[in-house]
XYZ file of C-alpha atoms in Angstrom:
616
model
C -0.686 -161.791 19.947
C -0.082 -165.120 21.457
C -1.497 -168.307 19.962
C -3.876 -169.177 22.915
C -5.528 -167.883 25.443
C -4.514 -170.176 27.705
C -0.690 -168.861 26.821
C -2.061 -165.560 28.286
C -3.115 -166.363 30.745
C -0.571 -168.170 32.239
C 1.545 -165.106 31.180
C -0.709 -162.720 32.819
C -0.104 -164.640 36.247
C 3.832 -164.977 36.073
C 4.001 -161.290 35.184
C 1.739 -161.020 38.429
C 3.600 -162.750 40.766
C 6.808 -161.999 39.272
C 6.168 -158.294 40.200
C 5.123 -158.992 43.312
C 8.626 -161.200 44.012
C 10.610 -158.406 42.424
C 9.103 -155.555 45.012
C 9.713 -157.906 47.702
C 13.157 -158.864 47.122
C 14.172 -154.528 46.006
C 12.158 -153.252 48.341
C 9.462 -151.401 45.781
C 5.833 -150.927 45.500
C 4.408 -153.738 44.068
C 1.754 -151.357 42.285
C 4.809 -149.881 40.382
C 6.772 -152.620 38.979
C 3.044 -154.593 37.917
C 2.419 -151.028 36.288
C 5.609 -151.046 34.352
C 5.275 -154.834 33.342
C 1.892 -154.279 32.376
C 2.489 -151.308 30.064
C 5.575 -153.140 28.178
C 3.713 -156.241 27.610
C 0.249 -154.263 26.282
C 0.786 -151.126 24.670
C 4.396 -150.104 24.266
C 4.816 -153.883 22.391
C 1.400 -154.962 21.779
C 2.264 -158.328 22.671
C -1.441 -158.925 24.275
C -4.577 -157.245 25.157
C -7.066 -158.928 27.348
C -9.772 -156.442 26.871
C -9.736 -157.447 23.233
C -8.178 -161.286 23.797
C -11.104 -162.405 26.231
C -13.808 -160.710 24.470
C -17.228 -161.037 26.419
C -15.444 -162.771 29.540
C -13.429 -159.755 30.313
C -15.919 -157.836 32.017
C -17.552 -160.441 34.462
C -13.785 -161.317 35.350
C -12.889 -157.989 36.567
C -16.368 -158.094 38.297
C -15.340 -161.554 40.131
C -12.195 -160.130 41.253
C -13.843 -156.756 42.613
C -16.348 -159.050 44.530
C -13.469 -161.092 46.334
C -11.290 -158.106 46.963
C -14.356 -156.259 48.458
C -14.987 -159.283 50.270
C -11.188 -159.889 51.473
C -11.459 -156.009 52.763
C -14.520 -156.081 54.444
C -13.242 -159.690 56.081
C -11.268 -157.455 58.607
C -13.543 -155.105 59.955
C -13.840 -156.305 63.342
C -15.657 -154.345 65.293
C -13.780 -155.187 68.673
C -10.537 -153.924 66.634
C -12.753 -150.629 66.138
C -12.734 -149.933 69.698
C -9.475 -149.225 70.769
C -8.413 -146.960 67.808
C -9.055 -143.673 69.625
C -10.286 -140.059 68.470
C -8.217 -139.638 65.318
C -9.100 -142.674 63.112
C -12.079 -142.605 64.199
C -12.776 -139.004 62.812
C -10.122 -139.680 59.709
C -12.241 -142.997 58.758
C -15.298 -140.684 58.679
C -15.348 -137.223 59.044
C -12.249 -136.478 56.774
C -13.540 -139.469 54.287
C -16.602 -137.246 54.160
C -14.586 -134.289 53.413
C -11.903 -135.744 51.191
C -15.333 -136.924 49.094
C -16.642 -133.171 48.923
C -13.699 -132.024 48.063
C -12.042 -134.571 45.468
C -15.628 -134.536 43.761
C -15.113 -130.876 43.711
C -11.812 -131.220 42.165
C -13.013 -133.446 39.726
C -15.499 -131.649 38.529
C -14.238 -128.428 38.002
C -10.500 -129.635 37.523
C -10.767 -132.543 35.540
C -14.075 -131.424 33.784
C -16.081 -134.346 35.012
C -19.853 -134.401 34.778
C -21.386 -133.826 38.667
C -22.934 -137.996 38.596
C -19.232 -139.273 37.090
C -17.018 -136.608 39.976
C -19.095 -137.309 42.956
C -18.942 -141.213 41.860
C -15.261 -141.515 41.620
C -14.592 -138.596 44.184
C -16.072 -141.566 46.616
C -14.275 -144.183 45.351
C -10.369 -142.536 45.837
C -11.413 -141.767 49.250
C -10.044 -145.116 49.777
C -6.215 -146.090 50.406
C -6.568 -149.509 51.403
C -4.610 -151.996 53.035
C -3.111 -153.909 50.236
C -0.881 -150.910 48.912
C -0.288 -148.585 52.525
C 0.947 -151.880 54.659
C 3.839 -152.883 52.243
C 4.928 -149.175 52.612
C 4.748 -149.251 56.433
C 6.422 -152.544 56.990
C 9.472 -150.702 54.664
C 9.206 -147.283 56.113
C 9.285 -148.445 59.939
C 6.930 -145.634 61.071
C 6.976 -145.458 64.910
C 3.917 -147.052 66.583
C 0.774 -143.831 66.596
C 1.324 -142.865 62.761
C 1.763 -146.548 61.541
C -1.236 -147.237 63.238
C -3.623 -144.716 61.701
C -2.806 -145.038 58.670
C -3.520 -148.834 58.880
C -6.332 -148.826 60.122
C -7.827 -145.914 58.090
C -7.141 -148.091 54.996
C -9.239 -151.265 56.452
C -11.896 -149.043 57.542
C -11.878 -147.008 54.202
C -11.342 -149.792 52.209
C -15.053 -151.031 51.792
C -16.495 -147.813 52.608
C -15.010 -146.087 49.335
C -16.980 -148.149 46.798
C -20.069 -148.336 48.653
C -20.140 -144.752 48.723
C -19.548 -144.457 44.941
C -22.364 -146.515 44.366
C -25.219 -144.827 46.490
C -23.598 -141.556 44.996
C -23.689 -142.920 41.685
C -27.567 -143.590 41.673
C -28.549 -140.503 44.005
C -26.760 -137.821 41.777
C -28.163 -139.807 38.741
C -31.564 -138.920 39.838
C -30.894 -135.669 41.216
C -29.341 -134.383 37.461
C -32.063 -136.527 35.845
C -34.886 -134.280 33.421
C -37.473 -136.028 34.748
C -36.332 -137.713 38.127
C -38.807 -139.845 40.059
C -38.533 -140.428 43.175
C -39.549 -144.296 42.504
C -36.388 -145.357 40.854
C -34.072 -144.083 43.611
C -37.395 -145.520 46.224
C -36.396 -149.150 44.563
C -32.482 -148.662 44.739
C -32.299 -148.142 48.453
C -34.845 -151.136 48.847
C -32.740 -153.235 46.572
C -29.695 -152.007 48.783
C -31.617 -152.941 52.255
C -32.339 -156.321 50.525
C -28.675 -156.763 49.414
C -27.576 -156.083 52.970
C -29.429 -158.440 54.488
C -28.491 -160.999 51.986
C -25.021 -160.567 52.789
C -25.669 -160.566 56.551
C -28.383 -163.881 55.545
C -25.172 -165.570 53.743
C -22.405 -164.739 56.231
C -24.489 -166.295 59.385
C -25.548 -169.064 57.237
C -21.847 -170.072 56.514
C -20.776 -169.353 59.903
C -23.233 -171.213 61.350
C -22.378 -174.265 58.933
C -18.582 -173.979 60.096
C -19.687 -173.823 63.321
C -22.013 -176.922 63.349
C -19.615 -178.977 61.254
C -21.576 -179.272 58.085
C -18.904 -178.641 55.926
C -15.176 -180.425 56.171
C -12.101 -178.334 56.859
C -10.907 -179.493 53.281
C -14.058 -177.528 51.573
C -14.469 -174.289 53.578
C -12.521 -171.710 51.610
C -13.588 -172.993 47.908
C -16.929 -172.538 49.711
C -16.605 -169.107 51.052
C -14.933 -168.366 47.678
C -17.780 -169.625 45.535
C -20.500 -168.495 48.205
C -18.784 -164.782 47.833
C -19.250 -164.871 43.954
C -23.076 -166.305 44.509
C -24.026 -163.238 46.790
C -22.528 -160.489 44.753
C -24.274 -162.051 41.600
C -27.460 -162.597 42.969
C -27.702 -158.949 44.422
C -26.318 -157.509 40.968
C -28.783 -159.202 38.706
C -31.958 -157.623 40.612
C -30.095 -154.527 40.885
C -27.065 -153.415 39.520
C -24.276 -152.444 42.162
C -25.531 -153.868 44.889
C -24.084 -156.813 44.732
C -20.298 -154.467 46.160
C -22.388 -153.923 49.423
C -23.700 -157.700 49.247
C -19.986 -158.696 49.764
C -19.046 -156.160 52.200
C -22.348 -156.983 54.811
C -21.178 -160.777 54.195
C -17.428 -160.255 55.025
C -18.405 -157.872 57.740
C -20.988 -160.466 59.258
C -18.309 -163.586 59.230
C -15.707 -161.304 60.886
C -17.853 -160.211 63.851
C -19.287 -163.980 64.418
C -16.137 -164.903 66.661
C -15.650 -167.600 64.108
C -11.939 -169.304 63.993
C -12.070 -170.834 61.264
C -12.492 -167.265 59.707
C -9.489 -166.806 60.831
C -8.413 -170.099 59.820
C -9.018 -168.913 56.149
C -7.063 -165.954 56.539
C -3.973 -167.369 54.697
C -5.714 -168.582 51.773
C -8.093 -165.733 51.380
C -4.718 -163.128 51.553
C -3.841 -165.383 48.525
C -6.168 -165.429 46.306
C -6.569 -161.872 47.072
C -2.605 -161.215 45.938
C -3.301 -163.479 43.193
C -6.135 -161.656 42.083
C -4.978 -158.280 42.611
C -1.861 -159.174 40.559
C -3.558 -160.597 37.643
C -6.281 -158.453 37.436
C -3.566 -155.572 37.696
C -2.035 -156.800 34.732
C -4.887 -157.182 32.896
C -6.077 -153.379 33.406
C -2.615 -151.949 32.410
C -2.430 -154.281 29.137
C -5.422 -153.078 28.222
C -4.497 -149.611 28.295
C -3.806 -148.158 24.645
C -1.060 -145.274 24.108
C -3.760 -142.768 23.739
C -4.704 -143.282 27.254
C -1.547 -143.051 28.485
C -1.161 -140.118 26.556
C -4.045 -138.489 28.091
C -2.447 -138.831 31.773
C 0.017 -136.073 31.141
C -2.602 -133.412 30.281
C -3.146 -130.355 32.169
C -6.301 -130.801 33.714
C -4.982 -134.772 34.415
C -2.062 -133.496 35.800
C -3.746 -130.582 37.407
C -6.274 -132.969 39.292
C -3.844 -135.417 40.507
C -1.742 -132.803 42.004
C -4.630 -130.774 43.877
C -5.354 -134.399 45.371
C -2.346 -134.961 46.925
C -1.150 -131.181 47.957
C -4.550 -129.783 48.867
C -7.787 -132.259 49.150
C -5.802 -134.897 51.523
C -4.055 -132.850 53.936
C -7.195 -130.312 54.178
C -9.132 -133.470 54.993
C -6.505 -134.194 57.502
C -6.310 -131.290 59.362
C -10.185 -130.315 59.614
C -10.931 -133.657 60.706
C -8.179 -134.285 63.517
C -8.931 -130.693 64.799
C -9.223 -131.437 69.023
C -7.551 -134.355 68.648
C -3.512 -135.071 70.325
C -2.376 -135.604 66.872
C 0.838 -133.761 66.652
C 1.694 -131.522 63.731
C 4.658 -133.733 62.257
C 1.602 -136.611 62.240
C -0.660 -134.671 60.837
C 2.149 -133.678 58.131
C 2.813 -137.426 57.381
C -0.628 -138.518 57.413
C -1.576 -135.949 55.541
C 0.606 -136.619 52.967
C 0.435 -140.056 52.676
C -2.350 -141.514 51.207
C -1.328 -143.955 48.060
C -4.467 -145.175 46.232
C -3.948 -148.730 45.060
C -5.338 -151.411 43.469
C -9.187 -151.326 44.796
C -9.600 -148.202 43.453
C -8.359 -148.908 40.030
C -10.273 -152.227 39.613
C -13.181 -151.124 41.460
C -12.995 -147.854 38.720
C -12.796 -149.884 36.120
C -16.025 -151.725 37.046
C -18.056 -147.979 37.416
C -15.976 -147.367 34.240
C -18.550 -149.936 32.479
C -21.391 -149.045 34.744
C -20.880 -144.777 34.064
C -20.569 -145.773 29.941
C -23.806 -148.100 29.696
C -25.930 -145.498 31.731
C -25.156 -142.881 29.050
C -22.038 -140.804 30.487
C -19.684 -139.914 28.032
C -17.034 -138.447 30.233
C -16.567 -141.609 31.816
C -14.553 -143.107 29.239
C -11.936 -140.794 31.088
C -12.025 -142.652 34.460
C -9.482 -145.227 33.662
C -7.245 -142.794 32.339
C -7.651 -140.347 35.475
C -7.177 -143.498 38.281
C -4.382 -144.805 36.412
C -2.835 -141.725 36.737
C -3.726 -140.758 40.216
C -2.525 -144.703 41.478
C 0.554 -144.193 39.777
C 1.461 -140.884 40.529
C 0.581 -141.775 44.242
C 1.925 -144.577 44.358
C 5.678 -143.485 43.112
C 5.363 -140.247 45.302
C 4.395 -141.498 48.531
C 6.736 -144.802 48.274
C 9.884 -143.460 47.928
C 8.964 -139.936 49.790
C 7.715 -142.147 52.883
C 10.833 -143.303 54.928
C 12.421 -139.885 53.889
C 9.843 -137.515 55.068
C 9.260 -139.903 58.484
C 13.329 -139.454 59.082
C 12.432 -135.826 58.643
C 9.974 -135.061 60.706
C 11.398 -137.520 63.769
C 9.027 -140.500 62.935
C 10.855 -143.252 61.974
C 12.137 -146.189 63.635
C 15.699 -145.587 63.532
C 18.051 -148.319 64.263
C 18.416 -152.017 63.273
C 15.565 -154.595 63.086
C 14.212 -155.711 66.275
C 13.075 -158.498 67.756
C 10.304 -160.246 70.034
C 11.381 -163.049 72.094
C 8.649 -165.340 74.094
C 9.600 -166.673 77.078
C 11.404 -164.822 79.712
C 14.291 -166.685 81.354
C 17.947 -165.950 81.880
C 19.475 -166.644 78.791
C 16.286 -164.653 76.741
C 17.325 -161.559 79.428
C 20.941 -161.674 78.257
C 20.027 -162.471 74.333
C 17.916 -158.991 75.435
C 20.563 -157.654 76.850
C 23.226 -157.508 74.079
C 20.336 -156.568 71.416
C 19.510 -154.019 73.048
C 23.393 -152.672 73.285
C 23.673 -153.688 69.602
C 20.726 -150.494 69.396
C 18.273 -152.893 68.094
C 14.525 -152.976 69.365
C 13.501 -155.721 71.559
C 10.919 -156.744 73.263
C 10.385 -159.679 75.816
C 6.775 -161.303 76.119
C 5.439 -163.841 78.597
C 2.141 -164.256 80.262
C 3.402 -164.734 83.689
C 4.465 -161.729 85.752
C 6.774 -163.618 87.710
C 8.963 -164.845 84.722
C 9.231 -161.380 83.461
C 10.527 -160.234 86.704
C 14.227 -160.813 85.413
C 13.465 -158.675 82.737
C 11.805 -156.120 84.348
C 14.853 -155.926 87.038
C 16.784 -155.895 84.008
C 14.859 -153.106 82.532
C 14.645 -154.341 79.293
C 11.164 -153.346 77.483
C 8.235 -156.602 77.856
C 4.522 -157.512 77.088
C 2.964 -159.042 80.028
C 0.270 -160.854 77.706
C -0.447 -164.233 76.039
C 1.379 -164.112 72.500
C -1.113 -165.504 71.013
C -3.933 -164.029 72.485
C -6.636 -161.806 70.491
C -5.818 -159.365 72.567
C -1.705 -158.999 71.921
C -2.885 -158.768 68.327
C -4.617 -155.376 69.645
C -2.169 -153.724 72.363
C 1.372 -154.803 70.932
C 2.887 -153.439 68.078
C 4.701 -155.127 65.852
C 5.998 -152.615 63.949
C 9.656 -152.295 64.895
C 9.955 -156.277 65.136
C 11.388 -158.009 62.027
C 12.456 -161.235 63.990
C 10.379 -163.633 66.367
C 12.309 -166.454 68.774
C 10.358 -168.914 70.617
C 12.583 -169.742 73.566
C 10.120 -170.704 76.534
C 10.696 -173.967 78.430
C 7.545 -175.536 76.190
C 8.921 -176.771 73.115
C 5.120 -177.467 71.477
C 4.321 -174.246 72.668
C 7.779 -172.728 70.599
C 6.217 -174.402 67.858
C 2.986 -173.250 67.945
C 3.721 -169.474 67.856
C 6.256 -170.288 65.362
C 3.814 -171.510 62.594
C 1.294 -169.153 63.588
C 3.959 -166.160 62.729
C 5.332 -167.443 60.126
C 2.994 -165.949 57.215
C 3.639 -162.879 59.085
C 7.325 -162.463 59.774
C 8.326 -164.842 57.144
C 9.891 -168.288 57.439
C 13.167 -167.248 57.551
C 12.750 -164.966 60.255
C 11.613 -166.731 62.832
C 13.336 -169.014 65.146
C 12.338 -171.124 68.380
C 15.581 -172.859 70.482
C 16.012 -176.951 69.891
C 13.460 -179.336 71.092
C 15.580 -182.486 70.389
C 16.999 -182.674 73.958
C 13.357 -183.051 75.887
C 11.641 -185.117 72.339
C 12.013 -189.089 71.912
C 13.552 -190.246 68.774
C 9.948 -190.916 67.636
C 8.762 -187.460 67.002
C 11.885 -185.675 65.651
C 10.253 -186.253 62.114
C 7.090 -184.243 63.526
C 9.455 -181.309 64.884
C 11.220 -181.150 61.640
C 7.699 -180.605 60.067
C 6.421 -177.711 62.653
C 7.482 -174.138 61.655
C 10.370 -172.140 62.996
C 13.892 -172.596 61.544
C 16.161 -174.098 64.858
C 18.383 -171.702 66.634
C 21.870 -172.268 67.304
C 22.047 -175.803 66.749
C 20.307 -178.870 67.833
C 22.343 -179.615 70.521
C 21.597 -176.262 72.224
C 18.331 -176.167 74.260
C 16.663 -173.796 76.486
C 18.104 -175.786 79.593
C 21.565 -175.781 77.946
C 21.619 -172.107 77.713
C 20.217 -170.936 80.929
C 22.161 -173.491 82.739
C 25.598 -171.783 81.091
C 24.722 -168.516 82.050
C 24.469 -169.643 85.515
C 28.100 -170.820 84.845
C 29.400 -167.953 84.331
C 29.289 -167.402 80.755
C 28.944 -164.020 79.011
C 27.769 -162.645 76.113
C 30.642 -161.466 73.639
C 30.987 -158.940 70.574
C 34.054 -159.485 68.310
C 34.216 -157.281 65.304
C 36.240 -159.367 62.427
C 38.715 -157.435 59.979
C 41.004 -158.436 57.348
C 43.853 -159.416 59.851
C 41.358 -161.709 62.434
C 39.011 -163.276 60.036
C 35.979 -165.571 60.652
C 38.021 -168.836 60.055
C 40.440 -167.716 62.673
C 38.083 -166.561 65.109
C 36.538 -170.277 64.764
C 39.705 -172.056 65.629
C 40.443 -170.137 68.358
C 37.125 -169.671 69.790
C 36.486 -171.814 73.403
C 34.630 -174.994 71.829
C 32.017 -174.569 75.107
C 30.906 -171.570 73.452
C 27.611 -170.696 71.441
C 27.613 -168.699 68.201
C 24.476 -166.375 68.525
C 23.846 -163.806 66.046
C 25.933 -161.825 63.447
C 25.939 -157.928 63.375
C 26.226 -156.764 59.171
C 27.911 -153.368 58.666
C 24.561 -152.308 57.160
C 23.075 -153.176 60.856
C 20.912 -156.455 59.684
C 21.341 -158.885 62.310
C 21.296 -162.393 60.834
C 20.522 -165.205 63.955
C 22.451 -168.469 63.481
C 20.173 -170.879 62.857
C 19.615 -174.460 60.838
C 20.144 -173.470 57.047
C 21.975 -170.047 57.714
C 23.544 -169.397 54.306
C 24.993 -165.968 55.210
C 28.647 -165.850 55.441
C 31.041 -164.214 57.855
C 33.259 -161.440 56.250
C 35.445 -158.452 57.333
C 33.589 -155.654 59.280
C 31.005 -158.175 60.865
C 30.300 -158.501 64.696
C 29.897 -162.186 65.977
C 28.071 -162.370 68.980
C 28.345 -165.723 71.132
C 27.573 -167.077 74.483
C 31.215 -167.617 75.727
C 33.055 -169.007 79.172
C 34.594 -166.174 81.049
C 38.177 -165.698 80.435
C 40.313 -167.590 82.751
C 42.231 -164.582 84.050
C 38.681 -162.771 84.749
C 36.832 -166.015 85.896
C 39.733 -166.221 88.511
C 39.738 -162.623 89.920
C 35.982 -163.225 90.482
C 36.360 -166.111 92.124
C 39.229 -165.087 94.903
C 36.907 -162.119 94.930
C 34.085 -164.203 95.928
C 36.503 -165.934 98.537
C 37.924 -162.668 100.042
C 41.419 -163.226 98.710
C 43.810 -161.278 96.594
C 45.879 -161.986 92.972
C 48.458 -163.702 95.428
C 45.706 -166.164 96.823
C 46.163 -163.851 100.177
């Protein structure tokens, strides 16, 4: 045990994040390595346990962070984004959440041995997936467009839905199994639930309506939210226990469908706290795991339970619900398998957990044990069986990272161009139809659309796109989509061509401040480039080996010419660019912007003229 608490804290949150940096930077899910962390630190070495550490504080921490996560979830439930979605998630987000209830609580039940109150309770809560743990696997798997997009968007949708349905299942099979059920107690639940509704819905307008009026400064409108989101869950909980989950979710789902932006404003710092949350609270629930209840994961009716969820009860949800739908089998075989559950459902377990053992169910000291395993299991199964089985069933991405480039010109056509013959995805996007007219002579693939519209959030997907380039003739404009992209795509990823040409001297210091990492060099601007195609220049591929190596190639290179990306063997493209740190080697393809050869450039031009090699 560690001398403070403080000390464990701060452990607790660099184990967090530290997991989180390590399935970044390998390519892993997150849940996994936090998992393994967890369990070495708590009870394979017994260096902490926060169950026991904290004491009383435990509990209403784990409570706090189930409010905000509920909260974060609920934040992006749009409705406008619910629209467009078409047939199958519509009837996946409810008819096969319906059915994957029925049947899990089944499963539970008569698998797992679960009372009827504790199986139909947590049978709710793992219909949910949830966006925190299914996007990290599609941004790594590169699904193609349709199955990305379902499974997405059935883990927002689900996401809140899940633990609201284990609570209203929670109190109506309570009453139902009761020896002497009255109809009063479950009369006064569903009022306290149409009270806690409205005061979500009565504390999201009144905070939208404050941002919108200007009553509170930029500076103070996320602690606010943040301590607002806490004040509605609690005040809802203390007149009636669990509602204060659907409190949160009316109040996230009432700011998102205001139209508010600085909702959207707030997106990057309530994604955070959410990660920060998520990681330390993740921590905290695998710590305080003892070896027993490990233990217990690996017996049969465990084992049993967590198998019949993922080979039977979510691809029988699957297929019953998408039945007259144009979901093809191979999606309905991916779909159906994948279906990770992640960290809402083991913190939001962990909270019923508590709930289940004060209201007198004995069985429900089992719940931790049975999530745990299910998230884990999941988790390890459908992460490292996802890119395979899409590759498999023809539904992958295949090919090399692509790109989107804003701003059609001539140089962004050829940039297209030789992309595009490297077998990387690209994509050209401009809002006006005239612009994209080179490109669409061209035939290279474009977005006629505002970039950053609402709307392009809705019709263009991003899926294939690792890279983003700013290159239209507005440099402000570069700069703008550049830092609003940049949580996205990352800041290394995304690029917008050199203002300095068109800027005074007095607000360089601004540009150096405004995101988007400068491609090709300062001295290179939009004009410079389109004005050298127009020259004549081309777009050149030279592959470098042992013999002709990158030092060479320099020296010998015209000095007119522009380096513009490097092809790695492994097919990463890496865009040269302020700060590149990647070096050249043997086996990498140099693109550039180059003069024509002389010889060539020569033949053209007696070509031009009507005259022969002999000047005839």
């Amino acid at each position: 045990m560690f001398p403070s608490v403080l000390f464990e804290i701060m452990l607790i949150g660099l184990l967090g994040i530290g997991s989180q940096w390590l399935s970044w930077r390998y390519r892993m899910p997150a849940i996994v390595v936090m998992s393994v962390a967890g369990l070495i630190v708590g009870p394979f070495l017994g260096i902490m346990n926060p169950q026991e550490d904290f004491g009383t504080l435990y509990k209403p921490i784990i409570t706090v962070a189930v409010a905000i996560i509920l909260f974060e979830g609920s934040l992006n439930l749009n409705f406008k984004e619910l629209r467009g979605l078409g047939r199958p998630v519509f009837r996946i987000s409810t008819i096969g959440a319906f059915i994957a209830w029925i049947l899990g609580s089944l499963t539970a039940h008569y698998i797992a041995g679960l009372s009827w109150a504790v199986a139909f309770v947590i049978g709710g809560l793992f219909i949910v997936t949830g966006p925190t743990v299914i996007l990290p696997l599609l941004r790594q798997s590169k699904l193609k467009p349709r199955p990305a997009k379902i499974l997405k968007w059935e883990g927002i949708i689900v996401d809140p839905i899940g633990a609201l349905l284990a609570v209203f299942a929670f109190e109506i099979i309570s009453y139902l199994t009761d020896n002497d059920p009255s109809g009063v107690s479950l009369l006064l639940f569903f009022a306290a639930s149409v009270f806690a509704a409205i005061l979500g819905w009565a504390f999201g307008r009144g905070i939208g309506w404050m941002f919108e009026t200007g009553n509170i400064p930029e500076y103070l409108k996320s602690p606010t939210v943040f301590i607002v989101v806490i004040m509605c869950f609690t005040i809802a909980d203390e007149i009636t226990h669990e509602t204060g989950l659907l409190a949160v979710t009316a109040m996230g789902m009432t700011l998102a469908n205001m139209g508010i932006s600085s909702v959207e404003d707030m997106r990057h710092f309530k994604e955070n706290m959410s990660i920060l949350l998520i990681s330390a609270i993740f921590i905290m629930l695998t710590a305080s795991l003892n070896i027993d209840t490990i233990l217990h994961i690996f017996e049969p009716r465990i084992i049993g339970y967590v198998v019949l969820m993922m080979i039977a009860v979510r691809p029988l949800s699957i297929f019953l619900s998408t039945i007259g739908t144009d979901l093809a089998l191979n999606e309905k075989v991916l779909v159906g398998w994948i279906a990770p559950r992640g960290i809402v459902a083991l913190t939001v377990s962990s909270y019923f957990a508590a709930i289940l053992g004060d209201a007198g169910y004995e069985d429900a000291s089992i719940i931790t044990t049975l999530t745990f395993g299910l998230v884990f299991f999941t988790v390890v199964a459908h992460g490292f069986s996802i890119g395979w089985l899409a590759k498999k069933l023809h539904l992958s991405m295949e090919g090399r990272p692509g790109t989107i480039i804003v701003g059609s010109n001539t140089f962004t056509v050829e940039l297209a161009k030789s992309l595009i013959k490297a077998k990387a995805p690209v994509i050209i996007v401009d809002s006006s139809w005239e612009k994209l007219r080179k490109a669409r002579e061209a035939g290279i693939p474009f977005y006629h659309g505002e970039m950053l519209s609402e709307q392009t959030e809705y019709h263009l997907d991003t899926t294939p796109y690792e890279y983003l380039i700013a290159a239209t003739d507005y440099h402000s404009y570069n700069s703008l989509v550049c830092t609003t992209f940049m949580p996205e795509y990352g800041r290394t990823n995304v690029y917008k061509v050199s203002p300095y040409k068109q800027i005074d001297s007095d607000t360089n210091d601004i540009v150096n401040k405004i995101g988007g990492r400068i491609l090709f060099g300062e001295e290179v601007s939009t004009e410079d480039l389109n004005q050298n195609i127009a020259s004549g220049f081309v777009v050149r591929q030279t592959t470098l080996t042992d013999q002709y190596n990158y030092k060479q190639y320099v020296n010998e290179r015209d000095d007119a010419a522009v380096l513009l990306y490097m092809i790695k063997p492994s097919g990463k493209i890496i865009f040269y660019a302020e700060e590149m740190k990647a070096t050249p080697e043997s086996g990498d393809i140099v693109v550039s912007l180059a003069p024509q050869d002389k010889k060539i450039q020569a033949k053209l031009e007696n070509r031009r003229n009507g005259t022969n090699e002999n000047g005839k």
